[in-house]
PDB file of C-alpha atoms in Angstrom:
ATOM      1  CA  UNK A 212     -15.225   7.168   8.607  1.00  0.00           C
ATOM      2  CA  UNK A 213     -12.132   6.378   6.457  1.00  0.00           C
ATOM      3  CA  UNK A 214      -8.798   7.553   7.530  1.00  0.00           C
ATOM      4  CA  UNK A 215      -8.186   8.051   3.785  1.00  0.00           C
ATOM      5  CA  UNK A 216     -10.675   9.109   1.312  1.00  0.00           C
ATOM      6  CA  UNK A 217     -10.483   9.590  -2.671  1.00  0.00           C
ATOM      7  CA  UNK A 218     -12.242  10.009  -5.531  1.00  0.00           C
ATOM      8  CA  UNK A 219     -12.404   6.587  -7.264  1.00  0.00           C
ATOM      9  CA  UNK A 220     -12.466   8.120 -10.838  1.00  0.00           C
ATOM     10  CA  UNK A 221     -11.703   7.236 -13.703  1.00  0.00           C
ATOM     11  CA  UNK A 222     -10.042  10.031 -14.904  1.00  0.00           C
ATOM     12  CA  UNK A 223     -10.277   9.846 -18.354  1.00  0.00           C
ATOM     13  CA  UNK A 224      -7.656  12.871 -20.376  1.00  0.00           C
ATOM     14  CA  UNK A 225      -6.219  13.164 -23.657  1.00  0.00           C
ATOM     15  CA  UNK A 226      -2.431  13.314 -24.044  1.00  0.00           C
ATOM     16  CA  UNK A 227      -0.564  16.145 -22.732  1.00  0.00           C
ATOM     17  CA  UNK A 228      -3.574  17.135 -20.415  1.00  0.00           C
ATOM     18  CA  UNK A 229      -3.416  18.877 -16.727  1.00  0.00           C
ATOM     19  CA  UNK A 230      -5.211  16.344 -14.057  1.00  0.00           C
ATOM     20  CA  UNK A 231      -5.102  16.415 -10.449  1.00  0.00           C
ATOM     21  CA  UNK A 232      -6.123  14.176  -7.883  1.00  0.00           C
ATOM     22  CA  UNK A 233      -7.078  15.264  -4.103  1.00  0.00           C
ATOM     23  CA  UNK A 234      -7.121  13.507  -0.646  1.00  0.00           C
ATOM     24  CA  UNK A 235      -8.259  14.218   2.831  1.00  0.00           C
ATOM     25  CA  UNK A 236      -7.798  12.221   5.528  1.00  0.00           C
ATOM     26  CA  UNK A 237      -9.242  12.089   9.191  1.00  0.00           C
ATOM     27  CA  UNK A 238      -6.395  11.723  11.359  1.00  0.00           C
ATOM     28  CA  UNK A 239      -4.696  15.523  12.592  1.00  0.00           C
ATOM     29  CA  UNK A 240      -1.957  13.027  14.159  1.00  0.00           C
ATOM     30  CA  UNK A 241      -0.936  11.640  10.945  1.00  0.00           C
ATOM     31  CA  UNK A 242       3.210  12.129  10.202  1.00  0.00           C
ATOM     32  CA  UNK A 243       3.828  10.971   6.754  1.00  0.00           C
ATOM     33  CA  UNK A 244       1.999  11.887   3.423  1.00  0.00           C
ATOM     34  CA  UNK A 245       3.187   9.581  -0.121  1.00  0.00           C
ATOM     35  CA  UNK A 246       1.566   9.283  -3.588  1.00  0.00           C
ATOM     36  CA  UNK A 247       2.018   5.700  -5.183  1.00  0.00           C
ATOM     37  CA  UNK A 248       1.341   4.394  -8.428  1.00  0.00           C
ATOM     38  CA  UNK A 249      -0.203   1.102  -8.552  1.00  0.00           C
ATOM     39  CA  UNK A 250      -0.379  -0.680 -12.251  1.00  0.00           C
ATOM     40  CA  UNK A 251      -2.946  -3.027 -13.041  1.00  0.00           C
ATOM     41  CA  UNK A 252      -2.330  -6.858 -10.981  1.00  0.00           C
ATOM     42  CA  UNK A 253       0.497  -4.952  -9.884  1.00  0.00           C
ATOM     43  CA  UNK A 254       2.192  -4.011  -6.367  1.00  0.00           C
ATOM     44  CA  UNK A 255       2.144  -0.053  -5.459  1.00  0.00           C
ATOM     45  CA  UNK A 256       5.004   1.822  -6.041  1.00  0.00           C
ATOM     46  CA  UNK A 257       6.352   4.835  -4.656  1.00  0.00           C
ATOM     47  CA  UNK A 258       5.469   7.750  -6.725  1.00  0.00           C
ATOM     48  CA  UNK A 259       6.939  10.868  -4.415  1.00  0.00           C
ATOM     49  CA  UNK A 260       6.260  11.864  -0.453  1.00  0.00           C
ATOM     50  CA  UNK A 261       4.532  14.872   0.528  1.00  0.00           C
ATOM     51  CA  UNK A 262       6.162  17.754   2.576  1.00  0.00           C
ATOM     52  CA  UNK A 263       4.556  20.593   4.028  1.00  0.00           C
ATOM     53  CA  UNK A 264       6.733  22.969   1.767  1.00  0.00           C
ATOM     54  CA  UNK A 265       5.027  20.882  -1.706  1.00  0.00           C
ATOM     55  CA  UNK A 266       7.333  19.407  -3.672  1.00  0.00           C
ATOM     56  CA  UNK A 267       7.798  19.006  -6.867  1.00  0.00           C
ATOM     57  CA  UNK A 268       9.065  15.970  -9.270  1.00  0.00           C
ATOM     58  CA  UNK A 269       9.254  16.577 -13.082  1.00  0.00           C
ATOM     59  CA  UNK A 270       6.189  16.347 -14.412  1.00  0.00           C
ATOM     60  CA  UNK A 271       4.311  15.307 -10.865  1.00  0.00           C
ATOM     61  CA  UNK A 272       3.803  18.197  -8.000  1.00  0.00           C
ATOM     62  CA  UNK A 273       2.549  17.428  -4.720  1.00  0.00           C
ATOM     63  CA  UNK A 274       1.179  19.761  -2.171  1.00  0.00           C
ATOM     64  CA  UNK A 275      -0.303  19.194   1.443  1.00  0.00           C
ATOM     65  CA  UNK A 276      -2.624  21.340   3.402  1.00  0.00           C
ATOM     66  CA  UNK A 277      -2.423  20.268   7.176  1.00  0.00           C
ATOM     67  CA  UNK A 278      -4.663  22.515   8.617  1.00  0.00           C
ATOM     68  CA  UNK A 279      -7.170  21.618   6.091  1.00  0.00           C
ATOM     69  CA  UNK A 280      -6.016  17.466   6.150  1.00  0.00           C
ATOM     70  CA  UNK A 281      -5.821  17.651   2.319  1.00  0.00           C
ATOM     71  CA  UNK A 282      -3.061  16.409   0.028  1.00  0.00           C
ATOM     72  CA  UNK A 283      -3.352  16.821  -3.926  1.00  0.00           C
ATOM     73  CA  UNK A 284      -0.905  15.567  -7.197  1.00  0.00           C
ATOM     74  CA  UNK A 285      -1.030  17.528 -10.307  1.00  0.00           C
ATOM     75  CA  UNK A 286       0.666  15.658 -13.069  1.00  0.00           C
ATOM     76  CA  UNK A 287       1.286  18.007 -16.415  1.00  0.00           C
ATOM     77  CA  UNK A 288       1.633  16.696 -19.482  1.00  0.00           C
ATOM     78  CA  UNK A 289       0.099  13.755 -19.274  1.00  0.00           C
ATOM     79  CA  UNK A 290       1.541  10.726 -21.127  1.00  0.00           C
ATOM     80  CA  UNK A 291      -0.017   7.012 -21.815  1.00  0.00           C
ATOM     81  CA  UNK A 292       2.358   5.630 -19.270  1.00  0.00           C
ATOM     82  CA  UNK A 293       1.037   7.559 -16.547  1.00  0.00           C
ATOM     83  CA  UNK A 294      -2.141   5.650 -17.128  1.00  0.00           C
ATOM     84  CA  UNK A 295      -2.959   3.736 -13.702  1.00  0.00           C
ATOM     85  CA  UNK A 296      -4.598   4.006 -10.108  1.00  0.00           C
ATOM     86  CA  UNK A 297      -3.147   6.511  -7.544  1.00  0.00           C
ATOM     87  CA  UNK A 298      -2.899   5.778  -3.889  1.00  0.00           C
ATOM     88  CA  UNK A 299      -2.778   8.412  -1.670  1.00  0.00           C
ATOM     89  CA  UNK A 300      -0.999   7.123   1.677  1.00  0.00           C
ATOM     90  CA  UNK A 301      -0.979   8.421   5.332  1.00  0.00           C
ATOM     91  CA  UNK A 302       1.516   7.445   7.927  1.00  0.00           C
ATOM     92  CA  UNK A 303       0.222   7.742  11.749  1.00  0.00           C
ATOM     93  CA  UNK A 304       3.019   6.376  14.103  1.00  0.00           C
ATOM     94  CA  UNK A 305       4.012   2.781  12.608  1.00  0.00           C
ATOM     95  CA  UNK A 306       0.641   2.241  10.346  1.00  0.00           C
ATOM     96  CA  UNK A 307       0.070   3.454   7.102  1.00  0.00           C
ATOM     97  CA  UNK A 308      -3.789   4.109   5.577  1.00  0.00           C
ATOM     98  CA  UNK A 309      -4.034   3.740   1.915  1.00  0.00           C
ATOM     99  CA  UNK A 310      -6.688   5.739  -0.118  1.00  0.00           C
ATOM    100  CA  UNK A 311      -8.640   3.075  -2.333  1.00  0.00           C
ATOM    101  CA  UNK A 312      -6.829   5.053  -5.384  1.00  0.00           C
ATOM    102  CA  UNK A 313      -7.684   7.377  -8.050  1.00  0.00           C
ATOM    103  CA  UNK A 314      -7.646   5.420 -11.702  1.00  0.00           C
ATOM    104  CA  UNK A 315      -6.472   7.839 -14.491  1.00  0.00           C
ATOM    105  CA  UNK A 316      -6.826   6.579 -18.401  1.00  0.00           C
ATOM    106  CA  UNK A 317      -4.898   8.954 -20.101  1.00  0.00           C
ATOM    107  CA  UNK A 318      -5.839   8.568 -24.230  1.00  0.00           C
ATOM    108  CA  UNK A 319      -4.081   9.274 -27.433  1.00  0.00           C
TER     109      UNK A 319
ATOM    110  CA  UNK B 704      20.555  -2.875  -2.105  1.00  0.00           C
ATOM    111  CA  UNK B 705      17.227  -4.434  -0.158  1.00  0.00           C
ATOM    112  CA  UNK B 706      14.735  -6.781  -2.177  1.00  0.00           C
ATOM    113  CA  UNK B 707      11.806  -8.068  -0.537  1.00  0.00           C
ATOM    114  CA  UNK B 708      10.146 -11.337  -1.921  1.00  0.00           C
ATOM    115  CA  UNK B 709       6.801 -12.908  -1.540  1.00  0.00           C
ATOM    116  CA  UNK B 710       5.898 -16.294  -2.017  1.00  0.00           C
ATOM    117  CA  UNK B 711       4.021 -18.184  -3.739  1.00  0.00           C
ATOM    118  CA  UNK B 712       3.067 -15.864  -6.156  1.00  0.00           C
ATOM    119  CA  UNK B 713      -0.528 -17.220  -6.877  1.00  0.00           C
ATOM    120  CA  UNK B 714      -2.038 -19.458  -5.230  1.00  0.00           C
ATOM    121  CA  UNK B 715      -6.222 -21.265  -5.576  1.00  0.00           C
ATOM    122  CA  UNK B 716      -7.270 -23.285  -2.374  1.00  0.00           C
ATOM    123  CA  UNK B 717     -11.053 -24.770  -1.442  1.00  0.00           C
ATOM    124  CA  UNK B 718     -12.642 -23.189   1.704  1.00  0.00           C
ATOM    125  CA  UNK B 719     -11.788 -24.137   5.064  1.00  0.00           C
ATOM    126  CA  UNK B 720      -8.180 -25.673   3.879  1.00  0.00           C
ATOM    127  CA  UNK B 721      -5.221 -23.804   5.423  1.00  0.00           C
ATOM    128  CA  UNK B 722      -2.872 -20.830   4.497  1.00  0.00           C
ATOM    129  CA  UNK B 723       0.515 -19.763   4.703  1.00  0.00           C
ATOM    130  CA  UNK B 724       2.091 -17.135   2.874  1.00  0.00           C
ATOM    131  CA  UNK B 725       5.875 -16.068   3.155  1.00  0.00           C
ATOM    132  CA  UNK B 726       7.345 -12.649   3.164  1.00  0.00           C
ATOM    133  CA  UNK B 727      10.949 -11.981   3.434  1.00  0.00           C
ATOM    134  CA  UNK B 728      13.122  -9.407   3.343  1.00  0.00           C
ATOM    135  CA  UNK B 729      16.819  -8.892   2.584  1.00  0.00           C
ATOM    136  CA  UNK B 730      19.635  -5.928   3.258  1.00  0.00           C
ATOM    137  CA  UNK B 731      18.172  -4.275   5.897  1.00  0.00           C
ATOM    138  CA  UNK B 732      17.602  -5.348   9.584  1.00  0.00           C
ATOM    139  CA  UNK B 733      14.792  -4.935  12.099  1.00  0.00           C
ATOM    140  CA  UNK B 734      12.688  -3.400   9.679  1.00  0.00           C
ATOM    141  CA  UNK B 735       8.967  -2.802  10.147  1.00  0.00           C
ATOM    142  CA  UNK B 736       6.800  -5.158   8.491  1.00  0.00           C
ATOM    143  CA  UNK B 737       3.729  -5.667   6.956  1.00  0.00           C
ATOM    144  CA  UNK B 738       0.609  -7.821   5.753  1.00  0.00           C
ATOM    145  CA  UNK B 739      -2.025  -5.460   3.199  1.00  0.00           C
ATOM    146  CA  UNK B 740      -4.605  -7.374   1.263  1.00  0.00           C
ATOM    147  CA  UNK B 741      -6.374  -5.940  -1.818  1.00  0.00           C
ATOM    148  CA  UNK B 742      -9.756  -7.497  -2.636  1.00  0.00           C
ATOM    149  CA  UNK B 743     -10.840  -6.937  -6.355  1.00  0.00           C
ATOM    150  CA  UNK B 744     -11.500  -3.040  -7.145  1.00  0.00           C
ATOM    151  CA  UNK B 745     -10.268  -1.808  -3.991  1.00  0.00           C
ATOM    152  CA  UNK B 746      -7.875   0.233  -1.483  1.00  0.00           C
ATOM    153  CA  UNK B 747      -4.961  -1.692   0.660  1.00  0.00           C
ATOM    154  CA  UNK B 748      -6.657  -3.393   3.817  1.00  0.00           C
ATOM    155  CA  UNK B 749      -3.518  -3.330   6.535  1.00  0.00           C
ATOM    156  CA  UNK B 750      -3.826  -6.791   8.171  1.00  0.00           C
ATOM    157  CA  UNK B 751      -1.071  -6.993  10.371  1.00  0.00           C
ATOM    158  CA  UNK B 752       2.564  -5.208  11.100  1.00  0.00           C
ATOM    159  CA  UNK B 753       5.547  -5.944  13.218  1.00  0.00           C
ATOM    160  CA  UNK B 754       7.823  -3.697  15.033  1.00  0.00           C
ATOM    161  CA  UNK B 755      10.147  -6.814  15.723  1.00  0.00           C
ATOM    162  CA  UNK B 756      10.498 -10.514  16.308  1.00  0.00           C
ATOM    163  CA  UNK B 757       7.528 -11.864  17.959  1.00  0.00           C
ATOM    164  CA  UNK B 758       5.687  -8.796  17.695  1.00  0.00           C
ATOM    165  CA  UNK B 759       2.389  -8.356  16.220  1.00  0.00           C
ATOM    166  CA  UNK B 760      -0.018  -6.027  15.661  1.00  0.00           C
ATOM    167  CA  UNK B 761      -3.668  -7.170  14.230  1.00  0.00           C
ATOM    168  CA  UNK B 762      -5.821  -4.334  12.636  1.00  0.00           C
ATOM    169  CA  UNK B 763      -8.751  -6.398  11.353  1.00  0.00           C
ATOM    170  CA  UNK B 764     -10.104  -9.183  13.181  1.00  0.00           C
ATOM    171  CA  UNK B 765     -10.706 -11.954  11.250  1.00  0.00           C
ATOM    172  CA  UNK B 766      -9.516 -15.863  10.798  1.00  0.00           C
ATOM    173  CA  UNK B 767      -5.702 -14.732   9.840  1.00  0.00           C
ATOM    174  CA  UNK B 768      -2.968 -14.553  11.955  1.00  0.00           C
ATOM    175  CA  UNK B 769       0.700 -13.475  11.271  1.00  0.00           C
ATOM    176  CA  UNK B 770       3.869 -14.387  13.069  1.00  0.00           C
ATOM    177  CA  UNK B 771       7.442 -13.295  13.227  1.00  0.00           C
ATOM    178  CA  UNK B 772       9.584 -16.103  13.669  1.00  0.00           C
ATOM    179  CA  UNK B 773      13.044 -14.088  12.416  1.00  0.00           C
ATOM    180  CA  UNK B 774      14.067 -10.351  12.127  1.00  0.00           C
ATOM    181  CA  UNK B 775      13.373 -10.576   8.126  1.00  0.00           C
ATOM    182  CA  UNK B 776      10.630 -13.010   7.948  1.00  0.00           C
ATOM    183  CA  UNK B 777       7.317 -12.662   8.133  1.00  0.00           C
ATOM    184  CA  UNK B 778       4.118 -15.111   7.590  1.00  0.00           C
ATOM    185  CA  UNK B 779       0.611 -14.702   6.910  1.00  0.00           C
ATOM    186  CA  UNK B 780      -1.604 -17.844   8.097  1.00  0.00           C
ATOM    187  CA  UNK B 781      -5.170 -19.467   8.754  1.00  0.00           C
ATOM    188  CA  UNK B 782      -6.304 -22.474  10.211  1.00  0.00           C
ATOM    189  CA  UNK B 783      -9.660 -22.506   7.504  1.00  0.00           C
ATOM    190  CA  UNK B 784      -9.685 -20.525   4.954  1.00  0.00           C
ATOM    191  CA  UNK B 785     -12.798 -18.646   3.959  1.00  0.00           C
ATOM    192  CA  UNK B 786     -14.238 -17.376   0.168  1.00  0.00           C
ATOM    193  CA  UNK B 787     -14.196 -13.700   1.467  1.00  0.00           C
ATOM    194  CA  UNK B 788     -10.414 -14.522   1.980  1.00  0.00           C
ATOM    195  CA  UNK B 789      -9.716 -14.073  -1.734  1.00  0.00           C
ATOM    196  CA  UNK B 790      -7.417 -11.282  -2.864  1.00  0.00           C
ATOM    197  CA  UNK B 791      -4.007  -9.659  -3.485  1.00  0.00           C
ATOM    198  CA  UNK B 792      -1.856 -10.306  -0.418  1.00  0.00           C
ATOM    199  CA  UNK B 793       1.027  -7.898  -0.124  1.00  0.00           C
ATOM    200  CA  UNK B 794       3.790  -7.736   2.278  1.00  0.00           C
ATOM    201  CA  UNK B 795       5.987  -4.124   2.667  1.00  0.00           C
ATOM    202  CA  UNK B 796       9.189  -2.966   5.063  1.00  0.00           C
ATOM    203  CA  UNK B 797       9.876   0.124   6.482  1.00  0.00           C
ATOM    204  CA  UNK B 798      13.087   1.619   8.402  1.00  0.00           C
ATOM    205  CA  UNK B 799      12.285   0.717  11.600  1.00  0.00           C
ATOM    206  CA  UNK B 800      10.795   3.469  13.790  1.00  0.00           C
ATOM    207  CA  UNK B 801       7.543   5.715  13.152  1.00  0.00           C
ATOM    208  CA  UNK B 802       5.815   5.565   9.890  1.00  0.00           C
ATOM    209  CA  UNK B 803       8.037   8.563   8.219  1.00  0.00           C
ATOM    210  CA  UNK B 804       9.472   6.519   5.253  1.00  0.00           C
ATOM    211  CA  UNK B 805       8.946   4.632   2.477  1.00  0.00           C
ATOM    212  CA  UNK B 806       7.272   1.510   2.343  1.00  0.00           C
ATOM    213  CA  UNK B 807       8.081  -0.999  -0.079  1.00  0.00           C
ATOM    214  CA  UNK B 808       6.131  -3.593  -1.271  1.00  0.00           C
ATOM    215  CA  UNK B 809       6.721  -7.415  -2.832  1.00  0.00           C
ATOM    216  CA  UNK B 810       5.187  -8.367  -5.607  1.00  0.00           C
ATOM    217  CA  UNK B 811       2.559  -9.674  -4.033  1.00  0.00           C
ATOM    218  CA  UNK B 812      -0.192 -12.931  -3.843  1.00  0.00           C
ATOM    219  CA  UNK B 813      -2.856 -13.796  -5.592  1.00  0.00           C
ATOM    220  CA  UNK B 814      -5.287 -16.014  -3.361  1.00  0.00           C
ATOM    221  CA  UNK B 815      -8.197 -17.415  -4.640  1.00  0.00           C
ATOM    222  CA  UNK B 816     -10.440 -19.517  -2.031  1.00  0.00           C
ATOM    223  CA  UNK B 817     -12.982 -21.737  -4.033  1.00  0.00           C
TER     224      UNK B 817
END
């Protein structure tokens, strides 16, 4: 089983669309939740961390459901430059376990 | 400010020739570090990480290895490369400690084994 599991998409929305993305992952000892944002040939970058409490970052809200091992992002008003692949990450002592990313095509 | 480079940036060697790929990092001190690679299509494969000099962790076991020959260095290497070796290397640093903070990544190699 994968310590990190996603829905591959794509995820393809029109402008100013609602999308979220979800996550589960297998390990109850995991310490550290992050979305990144990894562009095409590109090298992920953070997008925000996760806290129990959801958080919330402009346009970009993350929430995370321990009991339930489940993380999610809801981006709002989608725009064309939100258009790439989104890793959910898990930290579990000094590792990290990377989803194999959500792709979102977000269209005029 | 910390920067953390990778080197070379792209790189196309025949099977069963050798590897090594340099990652290091700058501003920071005994930071956690790390070896991902990326094959076409897919999700970040951790490789290897380091808690310190000398130390090293292997996840995967394959024909890599990884050393840690300074506090802000860290190298990727085989002895023979192999075709399923192909993909986007990518080296990241933490804060030293537990896997609470941000990871950040260099920019990466390409490797392509022919």
């Amino acid at each position: 089983r994968k310590e990190v599991e996603q829905d591959p998409g794509p995820f393809n929305v029109p402008e100013g669309a609602t999308v979220a993305f979800n996550c589960t992952y297998s390990n109850s000892a995991s310490q550290s939740f992050f979305w990144y944002r990894q562009d095409c040939r590109k090298e992920p970058k953070l997008l925000m961390s996760v806290y129990s409490s959801g958080n919330e970052d402009g346009r970009f809200t993350a929430q995370l459901n321990r009991a339930s091992q489940y993380i999610s992002l809801l981006i709002r008003d989608s725009k064309l430059s939100d258009s790439a692949t989104y890793l959910c990450v898990v930290g579990v002592f000094n590792k990290f376990y990377f989803g194999s990313g959500t792709k979102l095509n977000v269209k005029p | 400010s910390q920067t953390i480079h990778q080197w070379p940036a792209t790189l196309v060697q025949p099977v069963g020739s050798p590897l090594s790929l340099e990652c290091t990092v700058e501003g920071t001190s005994n930071p956690n570090l790390y070896w991902y690679r990326q094959a076409a299509g897919r999700g970040l494969q951790l490789l290897f990480y380091s808690v310190g000099i000398g130390q090293i962790s292997s996840e995967v076991p394959q024909n890599l290895s990884a050393s840690r020959p300074q506090d802000r260095q860290f190298i990727l290497s085989s002895k023979k490369l192999l075709l399923s070796d192909s993909g986007f290397y990518l080296c990241a640093w933490t804060v030293s400690g537990t896997a609470i903070g941000t990871q950040y990544f260099g920019p990466g190699t390409r490797l392509l084994v022919l």
